[in-house]
Backbone as a ProteinNet text record, in pm:
[ID]
protein_1_A
[PRIMARY]
MDVWVKRKDYNHHFLTVTIPRPSDFTKGKIITTASDFLGLFPLPDDEVRTVFLIKAGTFKQVKEHGLEQLYQAYSELEPELAQGVRAIQNWKAVQLMIPFTYHIDRYYKGNLALIGDAAHTVHPMAGEGMNLAIQDADVLGELLAWCKENDVPYHDHLHYYEDVRKPRVEFLLNLSHLSALVYSVPYQWWRNIRMRAVQRMYDDDQLHVKQMLNISGLGKWKFTLFDRAIQGSILPARSKRVSDRKQRQFLFSEAEDYPWRT
[TERTIARY]
1914	1959.7	2065.2	2088.2	2191.1	2167	2041.9	2010.2	2036.6	2054.9	2081.7	1957.9	1919.4	1798.1	1829.9	1786.5	1796.4	1655.9	1608.5	1471.8	1464.5	1358.4	1336.2	1202.5	1206.2	1084.7	1037.7	913.1	853.5	814.5	780.7	749.9	603.3	531.6	388.9	349.3	242.8	178	31.7	-41.7	-183.7	-266.3	-385.5	-487	-587.2	-613.8	-708.4	-822	-943.6	-1060.8	-1177	-1260.6	-1379.2	-1501.1	-1579.2	-1696.8	-1815.3	-1938.7	-2055.9	-2052.2	-2114.4	-2124.7	-2267.4	-2310.8	-2440.5	-2443.4	-2557.2	-2566.4	-2528.7	-2541.7	-2505.9	-2361.7	-2287.2	-2145.2	-2066	-2052.4	-1999.1	-1869.1	-1818.5	-1695.3	-1581.8	-1464.3	-1347.6	-1306.1	-1246.2	-1202.1	-1069	-991.2	-875.5	-894.9	-902.6	-928.4	-803.8	-750.1	-630.6	-649.4	-584.7	-570.8	-421.9	-386.1	-245.1	-183.2	-265.6	-210.7	-273.1	-382.9	-456.2	-466.8	-485.3	-507.4	-606.5	-712.1	-810.3	-843.7	-810.9	-845.3	-967.7	-1062.9	-1189.2	-1211.7	-1233.7	-1243.7	-1369.3	-1479.9	-1605.8	-1593.5	-1661.9	-1668	-1812.6	-1836.9	-1974.8	-2041.6	-2170.4	-2249	-2247.1	-2246.4	-2254.4	-2145.4	-2023.5	-1908.5	-1803.5	-1712.9	-1605	-1477.5	-1369.4	-1238.4	-1175.5	-1129.2	-1074.1	-926.6	-850.9	-707.1	-679	-640.3	-621	-474.1	-412.4	-268.9	-244.6	-142.4	-95.7	57	115.7	260.9	318.8	433.8	499.7	526.7	494	523.3	424.3	310.2	215.5	88.8	86.1	-36.1	-78	18.9	-12.7	-79.8	-26.5	-85.1	-224.6	-242.1	-373.4	-476.1	-439.3	-530.8	-563.1	-463.5	-486	-587.3	-596.1	-692.6	-834.9	-848.8	-980.8	-1042.2	-1144.9	-1210.7	-1285.2	-1324.2	-1399.5	-1320.3	-1190.4	-1107.3	-1103.9	-1104.1	-1108.3	-1242.9	-1352	-1484.8	-1487.6	-1432.2	-1434.7	-1353.2	-1237	-1151.2	-1220.5	-1281.3	-1351.9	-1470.5	-1543	-1662.5	-1628.9	-1518	-1477.8	-1428.2	-1354.8	-1299.9	-1405.6	-1496.2	-1602.7	-1731.9	-1814.2	-1937	-2031.2	-2026.7	-2116.2	-2086.2	-1968.7	-1932.3	-1938.1	-1997.4	-2004.3	-2077.5	-2178.8	-2253.3	-2181.8	-2131.3	-2066.8	-1943.1	-1866.6	-1742.6	-1769.4	-1888.1	-1921	-1952.6	-1949.7	-1962.9	-1836.2	-1726.3	-1602.8	-1622.4	-1627.4	-1655.4	-1529.8	-1420.8	-1296.1	-1177.9	-1059.7	-939.4	-898.2	-955.6	-921.4	-964.5	-1063.7	-1112	-1020.2	-931.5	-845.6	-707.4	-661.5	-530.5	-428.4	-307.4	-196.9	-118	-108.2	-31	96.4	211.7	340.6	403.7	399.7	455.9	608	666.9	811.4	836.5	956.4	987.9	1127.4	1145.3	1278.5	1275.4	1393.4	1407.1	1531.6	1515	1629.8	1723.3	1848.6	1948	1945.2	1882.2	1866.2	1740.3	1679.8	1551.8	1564.5	1682.2	1696.1	1837.7	1851.3	1981.5	1965.4	2040.7	2025.4	1886	1816.3	1679	1575.4	1614.1	1524	1490	1367	1325.1	1228.8	1233.3	1145.3	1053.4	926.8	831	753.4	682.6	592.3	663.2	596.7	650.7	780.2	808.8	936.5	1052.6	1024.7	1128.8	1128.9	1012.8	1001.7	876.1	886.9	768.1	755.3	633.7	606.1	515.1	534.6	444.4	302.7	200.8	65.1	-9.2	56.6	-13.6	-86.6	-25.6	-88.7	-144	-139.6	-197.9	-129.7	4.5	76	126.1	125.5	188.3	132.9	1	-59.9	-40.1	-47.7	-27.1	111.9	213	349.5	364.1	302.4	312.5	249.8	134	67.1	152.6	216.5	301.1	427	483.2	594.5	552.9	438.3	390.5	364.8	314.6	287.5	416.8	517.3	643.3	712.9	722.1	789.3	711.8	579.3	498.3	512	508.5	524.9	663.5	764	900.4	914.2	862.6	871.9	793.4	677.3	598	673.6	738.1	815.2	932.2	1000.1	1112.2	1065.2	950.3	897.4	858	790.8	746	863.5	975.2	1091.3	1199.8	1168.5	1258.8	1398.9	1402.9	1530.6	1537.2	1656.7	1668.6	1628.3	1528	1475.2	1574.1	1661.7	1754.5	1858	1872.7	1960.4	1893.3	1761.8	1687.3	1619.9	1640.3	1576.1	1621.9	1735.4	1783.4	1685.6	1606.9	1508.5	1403.7	1363.8	1266.3	1318.8	1442.2	1500.9	1523.5	1567.7	1594	1469.5	1353	1227.5	1174.3	1167.4	1092.3	1171.7	1299.5	1373	1375	1408.5	1409.2	1269.4	1167	1030.6	987.9	1019.3	984.9	1060.8	1187.7	1268.2	1205.6	1159.4	1095.6	969	887.4	762.8	787	887.7	919.4	959.5	1033	1071.4	950.2	857.8	734.6	651.8	638	559.2	623	755.3	825.5	799	799.3	768.4	626.1	531.8	393.3	383.4	460.5	459.4	511.6	617.4	673.8	575.2	492	392.8	299.2	270.2	177.6	250.2	383.2	460	487.5	474.5	504.5	374.8	366.8	238.3	201.4	284.3	260.1	157.6	92.1	-12.2	43.1	161.9	218.5	243.2	281.7	304.5	172.4	70	-62.3	-110.9	-87.6	-127.9	-55.9	73.8	150.3	95.6	66.4	14.8	-118.7	-205.3	-337	-323.2	-233.4	-212.8	-153.8	-60.7	3.9	-96.4	-183.5	-285.7	-383.6	-422.7	-515.7	-455.7	-325.5	-260.6	-266.9	-277	-292.6	-421.8	-521.5	-649.3	-647.2	-578.9	-579.1	-494.1	-386.8	-292.3	-302.1	-353.9	-380.9	-254.3	-144.8	-21.4	29.4	18	54.3	-33	-162	-255.9	-226.9	-204.7	-176.3	-47.8	55.2	182.5	167.8	98.3	81.8	7.4	-103.4	-184.9	-112.8	-44.3	29.3	141.7	215.7	330.3	289.4	190.3	154.7	79.4	21.2	-46.1	53.6	176.7	275.8	260.8	166.6	142.8	239.2	306.6	399.7	485.3	564.2	655.5	672.9	639.8	656.2	709.2	837.2	902.3	856.5	850.9	825.4	952.1	934.8	1046.4	1046.9	1154.2	1158.9	1048.5	1015.9	905.9	773.7	752.2	630.5	623.5	735.7	736.7	715.9	764.5	742.6	595.2	526.7	382.2	309	349	283.1	303.9	417.3	445.1	392.3	311.3	248.5	349.6	470.7	569.8	536.5	486.8	443.3	294.6	224.1	80.9	53.2	-64.8	-104.8	-124.3	-94.6	-115.4	-261.8	-315.8	-456.3	-472.7	-364.1	-371.6	-393	-484.6	-510.9	-410.7	-380.9	-291.4	-374.8	-341.2	-418.6	-395.1	-490.1	-474.6	-350.6	-326.6	-210.2	-80.7	-75.5	42.1	61	-48	-39.3	14.5	-31.3	9.5	158.8	221.5	364.9	446.1	386.9	460	416.6	327.3	291.1	403.7	424.4	522.5	472.9	561.1	526.7	544.3	492.2	511.7	659.5	733.9	878.2	948.9	899.6	958.4	913.8	789.1	738.4	799.1	816.3	862.5	977	1093.1	1203.3	1261.9	1248.2	1306.1	1238.8	1119	1050.5	1113.2	1182.6	1240.5	1391.9
1315.2	1208.9	1256.9	1387.9	1442.1	1402.7	1415.1	1381.5	1503.1	1476.4	1581.9	1603	1728.6	1761.8	1869.4	1848.8	1951.6	1982.4	2102	2141.5	2195.7	2156.5	2203.8	2278.5	2406.3	2487.9	2501.6	2548.3	2561.3	2706.6	2734.3	2872.6	2906.1	2824	2849.1	2807.9	2871.2	2835	2804.8	2757.9	2727.9	2795.7	2840.4	2882.8	2768.6	2725.2	2615.4	2663.2	2630.5	2670.1	2576.7	2547.4	2464.1	2554.1	2531.1	2613.5	2522.8	2576.5	2496.5	2460.6	2349.6	2305.2	2262.5	2265.6	2207.8	2058.5	2007.4	1867.3	1769.7	1811.2	1721.2	1739.7	1824.2	1843.6	1740.1	1620	1508.2	1450.5	1504.7	1452.8	1553.8	1502.2	1587.6	1642.8	1760.6	1823.9	1894.1	1900	1989.1	2076.7	2205.8	2300.6	2386.2	2391.8	2472.2	2560.7	2674	2761.7	2787.1	2879.7	2911.5	2968.7	3028.8	3094.7	3048.2	2974	2939.4	2789.1	2750.7	2610.7	2608.8	2527.4	2512.7	2364.8	2310.1	2171.4	2167.3	2079.4	2070.9	1928	1911.3	1778.8	1773.4	1716.2	1714.3	1643.6	1701	1646.6	1614	1542.1	1522.1	1654.3	1646.7	1762.5	1878.5	1845.4	1946.3	2052.3	2006	2095.1	2045.7	2135.6	2099.4	2167.9	2090	2145.4	2199.2	2322.4	2385.1	2418.3	2406.7	2437.2	2528.7	2651.7	2753.4	2795.1	2788.7	2818.1	2967.9	3015.6	3153.1	3150.3	3258.7	3266.8	3270.6	3208.6	3207	3349.3	3374.3	3503.7	3614.2	3580.7	3686	3687	3609.6	3600.3	3736.9	3817.5	3950.3	4036.6	4034.9	4114.2	4064.3	3930.8	3873.1	3921.9	3922.8	3969.2	4117.3	4195.1	4338.9	4366.9	4276.9	4294.8	4261.2	4199.1	4173.6	4041.2	4000.9	3873.6	3874.5	3990.8	3998.6	3938.3	3958.8	3902.6	3749.9	3697.9	3552.9	3497.7	3568.8	3528.4	3518.5	3619.7	3625.8	3512	3484.4	3377.7	3242.5	3212.9	3086	3076.8	3186.1	3187.1	3164.9	3221.6	3205.7	3063.9	3006.4	2872.9	2763.9	2782.7	2684.9	2758.2	2791.4	2868.7	2804.5	2671.9	2604.6	2645.6	2700.5	2740	2891.5	2962.5	3108.5	3154.8	3079.3	3116.3	3068.7	2944.9	2887.1	2963.1	3016.3	3083.4	3210.2	3267.5	3389.1	3361.3	3233.7	3199.9	3237.1	3261.4	3307	3453	3478.6	3613.7	3690.9	3618.7	3687.2	3594.8	3652.1	3576.9	3475.9	3484.6	3388.2	3246.2	3236.5	3104.6	3040.6	3121.3	3073.7	3039.7	2919.7	2876.8	2886.1	2925.1	2929.3	2798.9	2726.7	2602.9	2629	2606.4	2628.9	2493.3	2449.3	2317.7	2320.1	2221.5	2200.4	2052.3	2009.8	1869	1852.6	1748.6	1708.1	1559.8	1501.7	1360.4	1346.7	1301.2	1288.9	1178	1186.4	1091.3	958.2	951.2	822.1	824.1	707.2	696.4	655.7	608.9	561.4	586.5	590.3	598.1	544.6	439.1	377.8	324.4	374.3	330	434	524.5	628	601.7	633	619.7	733.4	779.7	886	830.2	873.9	830.2	950.4	930.2	1032.6	1162	1274.7	1405.5	1438.7	1370.8	1393.2	1341.2	1241	1179.3	1231.5	1271.1	1311.6	1395.3	1499.4	1574.4	1563.6	1570.8	1549.5	1660.8	1701.8	1801.2	1743	1822.5	1768.4	1738	1749.6	1737.9	1605.1	1495.7	1364.9	1309.1	1387.1	1343.1	1221.6	1216.4	1096.5	1103.6	1220.6	1237.7	1146.2	1143.4	1059.3	911.7	879.6	741.8	692.4	775	737.6	719.2	807.3	798.5	669.2	632.3	509.1	387.7	389	276.4	269.7	386.6	387.2	319.6	361	308.9	158.8	113.2	-29.9	-110.2	-70.5	-145.9	-140.5	-21	-8	-83.2	-71.7	-141	-291.7	-345.5	-490.4	-536	-453.3	-487.5	-491.2	-389.6	-385.8	-499.7	-531	-642.7	-774.2	-793	-916	-926.1	-814	-814.9	-854.7	-801.9	-832.8	-980.4	-1029.4	-1169.5	-1266.7	-1227.8	-1316.6	-1282.6	-1186.6	-1150.2	-1116.3	-1029.7	-983.7	-832.5	-775.6	-630	-553.8	-469.8	-403.5	-306.9	-245.2	-148.2	-215.6	-348.5	-420.5	-448.2	-428.1	-463.6	-343.8	-223	-105.3	-77.1	-130.2	-106.3	-161.6	-264.7	-319.6	-214.8	-134.7	-28.2	67.6	112	202.5	132.1	6.3	-69.2	-78.8	-96.5	-110.6	24.5	118.8	240.6	348.7	364	477.6	475.8	364.6	366.5	384.9	332.5	349.7	495.3	559	699.7	785.2	755.7	830.8	825.1	707.4	688	773.5	773.6	849.6	1000.1	1041.7	1184.2	1236	1156.9	1197.1	1207.2	1111.1	1115.8	1238.9	1264.2	1379	1509.5	1515.3	1636.2	1662.3	1557.4	1573.4	1625.2	1572.4	1619	1766.5	1806.3	1946.5	2036.7	1992.9	2072.7	2088.4	1986.3	1992	2111.2	2145.3	2255.3	2383.5	2383.8	2500.9	2600.1	2556.6	2645.3	2710	2843.4	2910.5	2938.3	2902.1	2948.2	2861.8	2921.3	2852.1	2729.5	2742.9	2629.3	2511.4	2541.7	2434.3	2372.2	2457.2	2405.2	2307.1	2335.8	2244.5	2110.6	2116.4	1992.9	1915.2	1987	1924.4	1855.9	1921.5	1863.7	1735.6	1736.3	1616.1	1503	1538.8	1437.4	1371.4	1453.3	1397.6	1311.4	1356.3	1279.4	1144.1	1141	1015	913.4	962.2	871.8	791.7	850.5	781.6	697.8	747	679.3	552.9	552.9	441.3	369.5	247.4	176.5	149.8	124	94	216.7	334.8	457.2	476.4	451.3	469.6	372	245.3	143	176.1	214.5	247.4	364.8	469.4	587	552.6	481.9	450.3	352.6	254.2	156.9	226	311.1	375.6	471.3	556.9	654.6	590.1	471	400.9	347.5	319.4	259.3	109.1	50.7	-94	-174.7	-106.5	-174.8	-73.4	-122.2	-33.8	-84.5	1.5	-30.4	96	100.4	222	262.9	393.6	447.1	436.5	408.5	398.7	520.3	534.4	640.9	622	496.3	465.8	517.8	496.8	548	699.8	765.9	912.1	966	892.4	934.1	926.4	824.2	811.9	923.5	948.3	1052.9	1189.8	1209.9	1337.1	1346.3	1246.3	1242.9	1229.5	1186.9	1159.2	1026.4	931.3	800.9	784.6	702.1	682.8	602.3	621.6	546.5	398.8	311.6	169.2	134.4	46	7	-114.4	-186.6	-309.2	-277.9	-352.3	-337.9	-419.9	-374.5	-447.7	-545.7	-671.5	-773.8	-765.8	-819.6	-824.3	-904.7	-1012.4	-1096.1	-1016.4	-935.3	-852.4	-750.1	-689.8	-589.9	-650.9	-772.7	-836.5	-866.1	-876.7	-902.2	-788	-669.5	-552.6	-509	-583.8	-556.8	-602.3	-529.3	-573	-699.5	-795.9	-919	-898.9	-991	-982.6	-992.1	-1070.7	-1082.4	-949.9	-870.5	-738.8	-637	-648.3	-556.9	-584.3	-711.4	-751.5	-851.6	-810.1	-903.3	-970.7	-910.5	-970.5	-1104.7	-1127	-1253.3	-1372.5	-1343.7	-1452.3	-1456.9
425.1	334.8	236.7	230.5	142.6	-3.6	-48.4	-187.3	-276.2	-404	-501.2	-586.6	-603.1	-677.7	-780.4	-903	-1006.7	-1055	-1026.1	-1060.3	-1203.2	-1273.9	-1410.8	-1414.8	-1451.8	-1459	-1603.2	-1618.1	-1750.8	-1777.4	-1902.5	-1942.1	-1922.3	-1847.3	-1825.5	-1683.6	-1635.5	-1510	-1540.7	-1440.4	-1458.6	-1350	-1389.2	-1293.5	-1281.6	-1160.1	-1139.6	-1049.3	-1088.8	-1010.6	-1046.2	-948.1	-968.8	-982.9	-1089.3	-1116.1	-1147.8	-1144.8	-1183	-1331.5	-1366	-1505.8	-1533.5	-1661.2	-1696.4	-1663.3	-1628	-1585.8	-1696.5	-1824.1	-1934.5	-1980.9	-1910.8	-1943.8	-1862.9	-1916.2	-1838.4	-1893.8	-2004.3	-2062.4	-2046.3	-2011.5	-1999.9	-2135.2	-2133.8	-2258.1	-2237.2	-2343.7	-2350.3	-2474.2	-2452.3	-2560.6	-2577.3	-2699.5	-2723	-2845.1	-2840.6	-2957.1	-2974.3	-3060.8	-3078.2	-2951.8	-2865.1	-2745.7	-2614.9	-2617.8	-2495.5	-2476.8	-2350.8	-2314.6	-2200	-2212.9	-2107.8	-2092.5	-1975.9	-1945.6	-1856	-1888.4	-1815.1	-1767.5	-1636.7	-1577.7	-1488.9	-1541.1	-1467.5	-1332.6	-1233	-1097.5	-1063	-953	-908.4	-871.6	-845.4	-799.5	-899.1	-1029	-1135	-1123.1	-1097.8	-1094.8	-1193.7	-1230.9	-1321.9	-1274.3	-1269.3	-1233.9	-1361	-1357.7	-1477.4	-1456.7	-1564.4	-1562.9	-1681.4	-1653.5	-1757.1	-1760.7	-1877.3	-1890.8	-1903.8	-1831.8	-1845.8	-1858	-1905.2	-1912.6	-1771.9	-1753.9	-1623.4	-1575.9	-1449.7	-1390.4	-1419.8	-1484.7	-1523.2	-1437.1	-1329.4	-1248.8	-1194.9	-1152.2	-1098.9	-1204.8	-1327.3	-1435.3	-1472.4	-1471.9	-1501.4	-1399.7	-1273.2	-1168.1	-1185.8	-1228.1	-1246.7	-1357.4	-1456.8	-1565	-1519.5	-1404.1	-1348.6	-1391.9	-1317.9	-1345.2	-1478.1	-1524.9	-1650.2	-1766.1	-1765.6	-1871.6	-1862.4	-1739.7	-1721	-1766.9	-1732.5	-1779.4	-1932.9	-1996.7	-2143	-2204.8	-2146.5	-2199.7	-2190.7	-2076.5	-2059.1	-2154.7	-2167.2	-2251.1	-2397.5	-2442.7	-2582.9	-2610.1	-2515	-2535.1	-2518.1	-2422.4	-2399.9	-2362.8	-2464	-2439.8	-2338.5	-2325.6	-2229.9	-2085.4	-2060.9	-1924.7	-1905.1	-2000.9	-1993.2	-1867.8	-1825.9	-1706.2	-1581.1	-1584.7	-1467	-1422.9	-1517.4	-1480.1	-1400	-1415.5	-1340.8	-1194.2	-1157.6	-1015.7	-938.5	-1009.8	-945.1	-905.4	-776.4	-728.2	-687.9	-658.8	-623.2	-653.5	-653.1	-691	-585.3	-465.5	-361.6	-400.2	-488.9	-531.5	-634.8	-692.2	-800.9	-745.9	-774.6	-727.5	-840.7	-805.9	-902	-891.6	-1002	-1007.5	-1087.7	-1024.5	-1089.9	-1119.6	-1245.1	-1277.7	-1281.2	-1220.4	-1231.6	-1208.4	-1237.5	-1222.6	-1165.3	-1087	-1042.1	-1009.5	-999.8	-966	-879.3	-755.9	-666.8	-714.5	-672.1	-722.5	-650.6	-533.7	-465.7	-380	-365	-296.8	-150.1	-108.7	29.2	78.8	211.5	275.6	416.8	449.7	581.2	599.4	701.4	726.6	682.6	591.4	540.6	394.8	357.4	217.9	183.8	60.4	12	-95.7	-93.6	-194.5	-245.7	-357	-409.2	-443.1	-415.9	-452.8	-379.3	-270.5	-202.8	-286.1	-369	-451.4	-594.3	-642	-782.7	-802.7	-879.7	-920.7	-1071.3	-1118.4	-1259.3	-1309.3	-1432.3	-1490.6	-1492	-1457.9	-1441.1	-1570.6	-1685.5	-1812.9	-1829.2	-1782.4	-1799.5	-1668.4	-1561.5	-1435.4	-1375.7	-1381.2	-1337.6	-1193.6	-1131	-1000.8	-893.8	-878.2	-776.2	-808.7	-936.7	-981.1	-940.6	-964.8	-929.5	-778.8	-701.3	-555.8	-503.9	-558.8	-516.2	-549.3	-666.5	-705.5	-619.1	-583.8	-487.9	-357.5	-306.4	-177.8	-185	-298.2	-314.7	-306.8	-385	-389	-253	-193.6	-64.5	44.3	42.4	143.3	134.5	12.7	-5.2	40	12.6	52.6	205	273	419.1	483.5	427.2	479.9	464	349.9	324.8	422.1	447.4	541.2	682	720.9	854.4	863.8	760	759.8	761.9	697.3	688.1	789.9	878.8	987.8	936.5	833.1	779.8	795.3	811.7	830.3	703.8	716.6	597.8	536.3	617.3	558.6	468.5	480.3	387.9	254	247.1	126.2	59.7	114.5	56.9	-86.2	-124	-260.9	-364.1	-326.5	-420	-457.1	-358.5	-384.5	-490.4	-474.8	-574.1	-706.9	-702	-825.3	-912.9	-848.8	-923.5	-967.5	-874.4	-900.8	-975.8	-948.5	-1005.9	-1159	-1224.2	-1371.5	-1431.1	-1365.2	-1416.3	-1406.1	-1294	-1276.8	-1377.2	-1398.1	-1494.1	-1633.1	-1670.8	-1800.8	-1812.4	-1706.3	-1709.1	-1703.1	-1627.9	-1622.7	-1760.3	-1834	-1969.8	-2060.8	-2049.2	-2129.3	-2094.9	-1965.5	-1921.2	-1966.5	-1963	-2007.1	-2155.4	-2235.7	-2378.3	-2397.5	-2317.6	-2326	-2288.5	-2189	-2147.1	-2258	-2326	-2434.3	-2549.8	-2569.9	-2677	-2657.6	-2530.5	-2502.3	-2460.7	-2468.4	-2424.5	-2535.3	-2660.8	-2773.8	-2822.3	-2827.4	-2850.5	-2995.3	-3093.7	-3229.4	-3303.2	-3401.9	-3476.9	-3550.2	-3608.5	-3681.8	-3589.8	-3462.4	-3365.7	-3321.7	-3310.4	-3274.2	-3380.5	-3507.9	-3615.5	-3603.8	-3573.1	-3553.5	-3434.4	-3325.6	-3204	-3230.6	-3303.1	-3333.4	-3414.2	-3512.1	-3593.7	-3509.9	-3420.8	-3337.1	-3242.5	-3182.9	-3093.7	-3171.8	-3290.4	-3372.6	-3409.7	-3434.4	-3469.7	-3355.3	-3231.5	-3117.2	-3127.3	-3192.6	-3212.4	-3339.7	-3440.6	-3571	-3571.6	-3492.7	-3492	-3357.1	-3357.9	-3232.9	-3153	-3221.2	-3148.7	-3074	-3134.2	-3063.9	-2940.1	-2956.6	-2845.6	-2731.8	-2766.5	-2665.4	-2590.7	-2663.8	-2599.8	-2503.8	-2547.6	-2463.1	-2335	-2345.6	-2228.4	-2136.1	-2195.3	-2114.4	-2037.9	-2104.8	-2040.9	-1929.7	-1954.7	-1850.9	-1735.4	-1757.3	-1647.6	-1546.5	-1591.9	-1503.8	-1489.1	-1562.3	-1552.5	-1639.1	-1729.1	-1818.2	-1890.1	-1984.1	-2055.5	-2197.8	-2293.8	-2434.8	-2500.5	-2526.5	-2572.7	-2712.3	-2734.6	-2867.4	-2952.1	-3078.2	-3171.1	-3263.9	-3341.3	-3441.7	-3545.5	-3573.7	-3666.4	-3611.2	-3479.9	-3415.2	-3426.6	-3397	-3398.7	-3540.5	-3640.2	-3778.9	-3814.7	-3762.8	-3784.9	-3711.9	-3587.6	-3509.4	-3572	-3637	-3701.7	-3843	-3883.7	-4017	-4130.1	-4098	-4202.2	-4270.1	-4190.3	-4241.1	-4214.4	-4291.7	-4269.5	-4142.5	-4085.8	-3966.8	-4001.2	-3905.8	-3923.8	-3898.2	-3976.9	-3961.3	-3869.7	-3845	-3765.5	-3618.4	-3555.6	-3413.1	-3332.2	-3213.2	-3124.2	-3042.3	-3047	-2976.6	-2825.9	-2749.5	-2603.8	-2565.6	-2638.6	-2609.7	-2627.7	-2732.2	-2757	-2645.3	-2601.7	-2495.6	-2366.7	-2334.9	-2209.7	-2205.9	-2322.1	-2326.7	-2265.7	-2260.8	-2213.3	-2073.8	-2009.8	-1871.4	-1778.9	-1670.3	-1571.3	-1501.7	-1482.9	-1412.2	-1261.9	-1181.4	-1036.7	-1002.2	-1079.7	-1054.7	-1078.8	-1173.6	-1199.8	-1095.4	-1047.5	-945.9	-809	-775.4	-641.4	-653	-704.7	-733.9	-610.7	-492.2	-371.4	-336	-384.5	-354.8	-425.9	-535.7	-614.9	-601.8
[MASK]
++++++++++++++++++++++++++++++++++++++++++++++++++++++++++++++++++++++++++++++++++++++++++++++++++++++++++++++++++++++++++++++++++++++++++++++++++++++++++++++++++++++++++++++++++++++++++++++++++++++++++++++++++++++++++++++++++++++++++++++++++++++++++++++++++++++

């Protein structure tokens, strides 16, 4: 397809491994310090998927220090998993995740189309990759079905797929990149800023609604400089709740999702 790709790498990698968890450990967690990050995502059968941040390019050195250092890091960050982490018996169980992002310059050419990770990769911080792929498949699938039902050449209408999905993906990639940068700086002063910013997502309902709506892909409500000032604790949090009616104003309509029908 002769597409153009510019890859963007980050200053960190992740170690991912599934370990046993206590049966009452049922809520996901993100634990951070000035230098460490540990994401915990409970699974069925008393297991938990773990994501541990390391500096880019240091996996070999981490392995040389042995599993004991990994045991200690997990135990200090989350004591409830001190026993479960010792279920890791060798490094073969641990996967190296290298986050990077790119966005191709076009989604189709002739009778070819790209979806999901073939078209765009996203930093895993907000878990948007699979979501984006499913939404790509939905729009492209509905478009191809409509072309077949109306007996029109689909390659003449593939531009609708790109028209709908490319700007939405671009918007989400930028959001995800900002989230990645939030966890890329290792200093204590930055950690304090990060903690306040995350807390403001809970304190200010409009910030919370915008974040969840945007990363879901169900709608789009852009952040303003006023929002960012609140998130940065420059301005106080708003006490007013966002009504359901207000939220629905920013959901994508069927006409926006499937414009070829109209």
